[in-house]
C-alpha positions as semicolon CSV with decimal commas, in nm:
position;residue;x (nm);y (nm);z (nm)
1;M;-1,248;0,071;-1,658
2;V;-1,188;0,417;-1,566
3;K;-1,414;0,734;-1,765
4;S;-1,162;0,935;-1,990
5;E;-1,142;1,321;-1,928
6;K;-1,028;1,342;-2,306
7;G;-1,403;1,269;-2,412
8;T;-1,271;0,850;-2,534
9;G;-1,532;0,724;-2,328
10;E;-1,410;0,419;-2,110
11;L;-1,039;0,340;-2,115
12;G;-0,862;0,032;-1,963
13;I;-0,616;0,062;-1,661
14;N;-0,319;0,047;-1,896
15;T;-0,439;0,326;-2,128
16;M;-0,468;0,529;-1,801
17;L;-0,174;0,472;-1,670
18;T;-0,053;0,565;-1,994
19;H;-0,146;0,924;-2,033
20;C;-0,259;1,015;-1,703
21;G;-0,150;1,319;-1,518
22;N;-0,036;1,481;-1,794
23;D;-0,094;1,693;-2,119
24;P;0,236;1,719;-2,340
25;Y;0,044;2,054;-2,494
26;A;0,063;2,210;-2,159
27;Y;0,472;2,188;-2,214
28;H;0,549;2,239;-2,564
29;G;0,404;1,890;-2,654
30;F;0,687;1,696;-2,465
31;V;0,539;1,397;-2,388
32;N;0,689;1,416;-1,994
33;P;0,637;1,664;-1,797
34;P;0,896;1,850;-1,664
35;V;1,097;1,824;-1,325
36;V;1,035;2,154;-1,169
37;R;1,299;2,193;-0,879
38;A;1,167;2,452;-0,635
39;S;1,197;2,593;-0,311
40;T;1,187;2,993;-0,400
41;V;0,900;3,124;-0,616
42;L;0,885;3,472;-0,735
43;F;0,586;3,710;-0,754
44;P;0,548;3,950;-0,996
45;D;0,437;4,251;-0,775
46;A;0,406;4,305;-0,398
47;A;0,033;4,306;-0,446
48;T;0,048;3,970;-0,563
49;M;0,258;3,880;-0,326
50;A;0,063;4,001;-0,017
51;T;-0,237;3,756;-0,109
52;E;-0,065;3,514;-0,245
53;N;-0,253;3,531;-0,587
54;Q;-0,069;3,299;-0,837
55;K;-0,068;2,905;-0,858
56;Y;0,286;2,830;-0,690
57;T;0,395;3,023;-0,424
58;Y;0,650;2,817;-0,241
59;G;0,842;2,488;-0,307
60;T;0,680;2,289;-0,024
61;H;0,367;2,364;-0,194
62;G;0,409;2,199;-0,493
63;T;0,495;2,235;-0,833
64;P;0,438;2,141;-1,191
65;T;0,637;1,799;-1,130
66;T;0,418;1,711;-0,845
67;D;0,097;1,851;-0,934
68;A;0,147;1,582;-1,240
69;L;0,191;1,308;-1,036
70;C;-0,138;1,413;-0,779
71;S;-0,373;1,440;-1,123
72;A;-0,247;1,095;-1,170
73;I;-0,309;0,947;-0,878
74;D;-0,675;1,127;-0,813
75;E;-0,758;0,990;-1,178
76;L;-0,650;0,648;-1,064
77;E;-0,838;0,653;-0,694
78;G;-1,131;0,862;-0,785
79;S;-1,022;1,129;-0,505
80;A;-1,058;1,481;-0,438
81;G;-0,725;1,528;-0,337
82;T;-0,397;1,362;-0,318
83;L;-0,087;1,434;-0,101
84;L;0,308;1,339;-0,167
85;V;0,498;1,228;0,143
86;P;0,867;1,094;0,200
87;S;0,782;0,750;0,262
88;G;0,517;0,479;0,279
89;L;0,521;0,525;0,694
90;A;0,483;0,896;0,638
91;A;0,166;0,834;0,429
92;V;0,021;0,672;0,785
93;T;0,148;0,849;0,992
94;V;0,014;1,183;0,851
95;P;-0,362;1,093;0,839
96;L;-0,368;0,994;1,196
97;L;-0,228;1,323;1,306
98;A;-0,474;1,500;1,118
99;F;-0,787;1,344;1,256
100;L;-0,711;1,234;1,607
101;K;-0,654;1,425;1,936
102;A;-0,559;1,376;2,280
103;G;-0,904;1,208;2,454
104;D;-0,977;1,041;2,078
105;H;-0,992;0,661;2,050
106;V;-0,906;0,500;1,723
107;L;-0,957;0,143;1,643
108;F;-0,611;-0,040;1,422
109;V;-0,680;-0,394;1,269
110;D;-0,421;-0,630;1,446
111;T;-0,253;-0,723;1,156
112;I;-0,131;-0,379;1,052
113;Y;0,217;-0,293;0,915
114;N;0,468;-0,301;1,224
115;P;0,626;0,057;1,151
116;T;0,190;0,153;1,182
117;R;0,194;-0,051;1,514
118;R;0,467;0,119;1,665
119;F;0,362;0,473;1,591
120;A;0,046;0,384;1,733
121;N;0,212;0,239;2,094
122;T;0,453;0,520;2,119
123;L;0,355;0,862;1,964
124;L;-0,017;0,812;1,961
125;K;-0,004;0,663;2,313
126;Q;0,225;0,979;2,412
127;Y;-0,005;1,249;2,274
128;G;-0,310;1,105;2,464
129;V;-0,495;0,880;2,215
130;E;-0,655;0,602;2,297
131;I;-0,556;0,294;2,127
132;E;-0,727;-0,061;2,034
133;Y;-0,667;-0,367;1,807
134;Y;-0,899;-0,527;1,665
135;P;-0,949;-0,873;1,478
136;P;-0,973;-0,867;1,077
137;H;-1,228;-1,111;1,010
138;I;-1,433;-0,899;1,263
139;G;-1,637;-0,728;0,982
140;A;-1,984;-0,548;1,103
141;D;-1,903;-0,676;1,439
142;I;-1,679;-0,380;1,487
143;A;-1,967;-0,198;1,567
144;G;-1,949;-0,361;1,948
145;L;-1,611;-0,165;1,975
146;I;-1,701;0,216;1,855
147;R;-1,713;0,417;2,171
148;P;-1,839;0,799;2,178
149;N;-1,496;0,916;2,129
150;T;-1,391;0,691;1,819
151;R;-1,280;0,909;1,571
152;V;-1,091;0,650;1,314
153;V;-1,069;0,335;1,209
154;F;-0,739;0,215;1,037
155;T;-0,771;-0,074;0,794
156;E;-0,522;-0,282;0,621
157;S;-0,641;-0,568;0,377
158;P;-0,496;-0,805;0,297
159;G;-0,312;-0,827;0,647
160;S;0,045;-0,761;0,643
161;N;0,235;-1,063;0,638
162;T;-0,056;-1,319;0,675
163;F;-0,316;-1,185;0,424
164;E;-0,657;-1,203;0,594
165;I;-0,912;-1,023;0,427
166;Q;-1,117;-0,764;0,584
167;D;-1,536;-0,702;0,490
168;I;-1,440;-0,347;0,392
169;P;-1,744;-0,238;0,320
170;A;-1,925;-0,359;0,642
171;I;-1,645;-0,195;0,852
172;V;-1,741;0,117;0,631
173;E;-2,110;0,108;0,682
174;A;-2,054;0,043;1,073
175;A;-1,789;0,321;1,113
176;H;-1,979;0,594;0,885
177;Q;-2,313;0,572;1,129
178;H;-2,129;0,694;1,373
179;D;-1,932;0,977;1,116
180;I;-1,580;0,768;1,212
181;V;-1,355;0,812;0,942
182;V;-1,210;0,506;0,768
183;M;-0,831;0,515;0,632
184;M;-0,716;0,168;0,465
185;D;-0,328;0,154;0,382
186;N;-0,373;-0,023;0,008
187;T;-0,021;-0,065;-0,103
188;W;-0,082;-0,454;-0,157
189;A;-0,348;-0,350;-0,398
190;T;-0,305;-0,051;-0,491
191;P;-0,619;0,163;-0,670
192;L;-0,573;-0,085;-0,973
193;Y;-0,697;-0,372;-0,777
194;F;-0,889;-0,216;-0,520
195;K;-0,992;0,099;-0,536
196;A;-1,085;0,198;-0,181
197;L;-1,265;0,520;-0,206
198;D;-1,544;0,340;-0,431
199;F;-1,625;0,111;-0,115
200;G;-1,655;0,406;0,116
201;V;-1,314;0,435;0,245
202;D;-1,233;0,827;0,359
203;I;-0,826;0,803;0,330
204;T;-0,664;0,602;0,093
205;I;-0,274;0,534;0,163
206;H;-0,008;0,386;-0,058
207;A;0,384;0,330;-0,041
208;G;0,461;0,464;-0,317
209;T;0,801;0,303;-0,281
210;K;0,664;-0,042;-0,366
211;Y;0,448;-0,093;-0,713
212;P;0,406;0,284;-0,818
213;S;0,802;0,296;-0,832
214;G;0,862;-0,091;-0,914
215;H;1,271;-0,027;-0,871
216;S;1,390;-0,047;-0,530
217;D;1,478;0,324;-0,546
218;I;1,325;0,533;-0,424
219;L;1,090;0,610;-0,077
220;F;0,782;0,732;-0,125
221;G;0,443;0,773;0,006
222;M;0,073;0,894;-0,130
223;I;-0,214;0,951;0,061
224;S;-0,566;1,050;-0,115
225;A;-0,891;1,181;0,026
226;N;-1,261;1,175;-0,064
227;E;-1,406;1,538;-0,053
228;K;-1,511;1,513;0,325
229;C;-1,196;1,469;0,471
230;W;-0,966;1,643;0,175
231;K;-0,935;1,995;0,331
232;Q;-0,855;1,856;0,669
233;L;-0,585;1,637;0,576
234;E;-0,416;1,914;0,334
235;N;-0,431;2,137;0,608
236;A;-0,268;1,878;0,842
237;Y;-0,004;1,865;0,599
238;T;0,094;2,191;0,533
239;A;0,107;2,252;0,892
240;L;0,357;1,948;0,912
241;G;0,587;2,117;0,672
242;M;0,599;1,796;0,471
243;C;0,686;1,771;0,137
244;V;0,904;1,567;-0,170
245;N;1,105;1,655;-0,407
246;S;1,031;1,681;-0,757
247;D;1,288;1,431;-0,912
248;D;1,131;1,144;-0,669
249;A;0,793;1,250;-0,792
250;Y;0,905;1,242;-1,107
251;Q;1,046;0,876;-1,047
252;I;0,713;0,779;-0,969
253;L;0,487;0,932;-1,226
254;R;0,726;0,763;-1,477
255;G;0,686;0,400;-1,272
256;L;0,290;0,445;-1,298
257;R;0,316;0,437;-1,700
258;S;0,396;0,029;-1,662
259;M;0,258;-0,023;-1,326
260;G;-0,049;-0,221;-1,491
261;L;0,186;-0,420;-1,711
262;R;0,447;-0,502;-1,435
263;L;0,143;-0,572;-1,201
264;N;-0,004;-0,833;-1,390
265;H;0,382;-1,020;-1,443
266;H;0,391;-1,039;-1,036
267;Q;0,058;-1,143;-1,023
268;Q;0,075;-1,465;-1,250
269;S;0,361;-1,554;-1,158
270;A;0,310;-1,516;-0,814
271;L;0,003;-1,746;-0,852
272;T;0,177;-2,009;-1,041
273;I;0,440;-2,005;-0,767
274;A;0,233;-2,025;-0,478
275;R;0,033;-2,308;-0,634
276;W;0,334;-2,502;-0,725
277;L;0,410;-2,454;-0,314
278;E;0,107;-2,578;-0,222
279;Q;0,210;-2,934;-0,320
280;Q;0,491;-2,946;-0,201
281;P;0,582;-3,133;0,174
282;Q;0,805;-2,891;0,292
283;I;0,480;-2,612;0,271
284;A;0,198;-2,646;0,583
285;R;-0,009;-2,362;0,395
286;V;0,040;-2,111;0,130
287;L;-0,123;-1,747;0,253
288;H;-0,236;-1,588;-0,034
289;P;-0,598;-1,459;-0,083
290;A;-0,625;-1,592;-0,485
291;L;-0,592;-1,924;-0,404
292;E;-0,916;-2,135;-0,383
293;N;-0,852;-2,298;-0,039
294;H;-0,780;-1,969;0,134
295;P;-1,018;-1,893;0,426
296;D;-1,107;-1,547;0,232
297;H;-1,068;-1,598;-0,110
298;A;-1,460;-1,582;-0,177
299;L;-1,445;-1,229;0,012
300;W;-1,105;-1,158;-0,190
301;K;-1,284;-1,228;-0,520
302;R;-1,605;-1,006;-0,426
303;D;-1,441;-0,720;-0,397
304;F;-1,055;-0,746;-0,556
305;K;-0,969;-0,679;-0,960
306;G;-0,664;-0,911;-0,869
307;A;-0,341;-0,968;-0,649
308;S;-0,003;-0,863;-0,647
309;G;0,314;-1,029;-0,579
310;V;0,355;-1,080;-0,228
311;F;0,218;-1,355;-0,010
312;S;0,356;-1,593;0,317
313;V;0,406;-1,943;0,347
314;V;0,429;-2,172;0,655
315;L;0,692;-2,380;0,642
316;A;0,554;-2,762;0,778
317;S;0,790;-2,779;1,074
318;G;1,109;-2,622;1,215
319;G;1,231;-2,315;1,372
320;K;1,440;-2,052;1,268
321;E;1,750;-2,314;1,215
322;E;1,512;-2,436;0,917
323;A;1,389;-2,081;0,772
324;H;1,741;-1,965;0,773
325;K;1,859;-2,277;0,582
326;L;1,610;-2,149;0,300
327;L;1,690;-1,832;0,291
328;D;2,055;-1,853;0,278
329;T;2,031;-2,143;0,017
330;L;1,847;-1,889;-0,221
331;K;2,029;-1,728;-0,516
332;L;1,781;-1,573;-0,711
333;F;1,544;-1,452;-0,403
334;G;1,737;-1,127;-0,232
335;L;1,687;-1,100;0,126
336;G;1,563;-0,791;0,226
337;Y;1,238;-0,551;0,351
338;S;1,011;-0,370;0,108
339;W;0,884;-0,525;-0,182
340;G;0,725;-0,420;-0,498
341;G;1,082;-0,411;-0,724
342;Y;1,134;-0,563;-1,018
343;E;1,356;-0,864;-0,778
344;S;1,259;-1,126;-0,602
345;L;1,245;-1,073;-0,181
346;A;1,224;-1,344;0,084
347;V;1,210;-1,277;0,449
348;H;1,130;-1,443;0,771
349;V;0,840;-1,315;0,939
350;Q;0,758;-1,226;1,293
351;L;0,426;-1,217;1,439
352;G;0,511;-1,196;1,805
353;D;0,334;-0,790;1,815
354;R;-0,005;-0,934;1,743
355;T;-0,230;-0,935;2,006
356;V;-0,630;-1,049;1,947
357;A;-0,512;-1,192;1,629
358;A;-0,224;-1,425;1,730
359;K;-0,247;-1,748;1,615
360;S;0,034;-2,059;1,631
361;Y;0,173;-2,187;1,292
362;E;0,258;-2,481;1,208
363;G;0,649;-2,379;1,134
364;P;0,827;-2,044;1,047
365;V;0,635;-1,832;0,798
366;I;0,834;-1,698;0,513
367;R;0,743;-1,401;0,308
368;L;0,819;-1,404;-0,028
369;Q;0,833;-1,105;-0,313
370;I;0,784;-1,269;-0,669
371;G;0,971;-1,044;-0,902
372;L;0,973;-1,010;-1,282
373;E;1,221;-1,282;-1,353
374;D;1,123;-1,603;-1,500
375;T;0,885;-1,807;-1,295
376;Q;1,078;-2,176;-1,359
377;D;1,391;-2,013;-1,251
378;L;1,212;-1,901;-0,913
379;I;1,077;-2,200;-0,877
380;D;1,427;-2,424;-0,919
381;D;1,580;-2,140;-0,682
382;L;1,291;-2,236;-0,371
383;Q;1,297;-2,606;-0,470
384;Q;1,666;-2,592;-0,416
385;G;1,613;-2,397;-0,067
386;L;1,355;-2,637;0,060
387;Q;1,522;-2,931;0,006
388;A;1,829;-2,779;0,163
389;A;1,602;-2,656;0,480
390;F;1,467;-2,978;0,527
391;A;1,804;-3,215;0,436
392;V;1,798;-3,532;0,639
């Protein structure tokens, strides 16, 4: 439940998603905010121009459309401010650039999104930042890795592709004792299922490309911060010249209206399919934290309000050949990166980039994005794929 600013008390999340980020009467009663495309903004006189004493001064600094989306995200996150960027990866890189400098030390969970690792291992190292990776189950023991020059702890929970759950409150407590900024890539859960700032996270990151868009047609990122970190983050964003176009912001705002309903379908369908996969002889294990036998299930249940539609399975045996046979047999699952759209996807994930969290699995790891199709149709498709992959 979230607090309404309209004086109606506590509102459910779908009610909030329906109404957040817009006052129709500010736009002559139109239900949706207008799409304002802008670069140049005019000033009424020279004095106003000299002081920039008006709400909008240039297109890179926002429009009524982008402000409507930022307002909506702030309501969902409980944040002091939100920034909009052109991709999920940009949502990762901007706050890291804002809070790190040469000589600083940063801790990354070893199960992060691979492009985040690539940015850390290339540009951040090139700029003189010391990079260190930690295992996802470290919890309060992260205190043992903190150095005098540690400035940021970067978390992602569940872990990318293998879905380990981190003890975010324990990590936050250890980091904040040393005034370290905690960032979290929270794309999997969204603020609907894990409201990161409520757990002490300072900066929360989302690929709007995924569930907020929901239709696989927009690249987008969002960064939200608490009061402590907001101004420094905003200053870096302005200096970097980051901005988004209003058409994309409008589409994300439009996607938010149905995100709660879509996420619920993704969640229920994914859980049904995950439980079915657990019973299949071709599957060694299902990596889904909402399953009762997942090693981190208790931690997930303690902190999360739900699960999205992305998880992985480990084949019981085989290698690349079996993985490719499975993928090539699927008819309803597209073979593609990303997730969060209406369509189901499958990909053979590679985990060779890991260091301190490296482990071996019984067979190939296949990540599934469960879309909005009928669940039984997806089960039938997976069954055919598994049979083809292990046909004698």
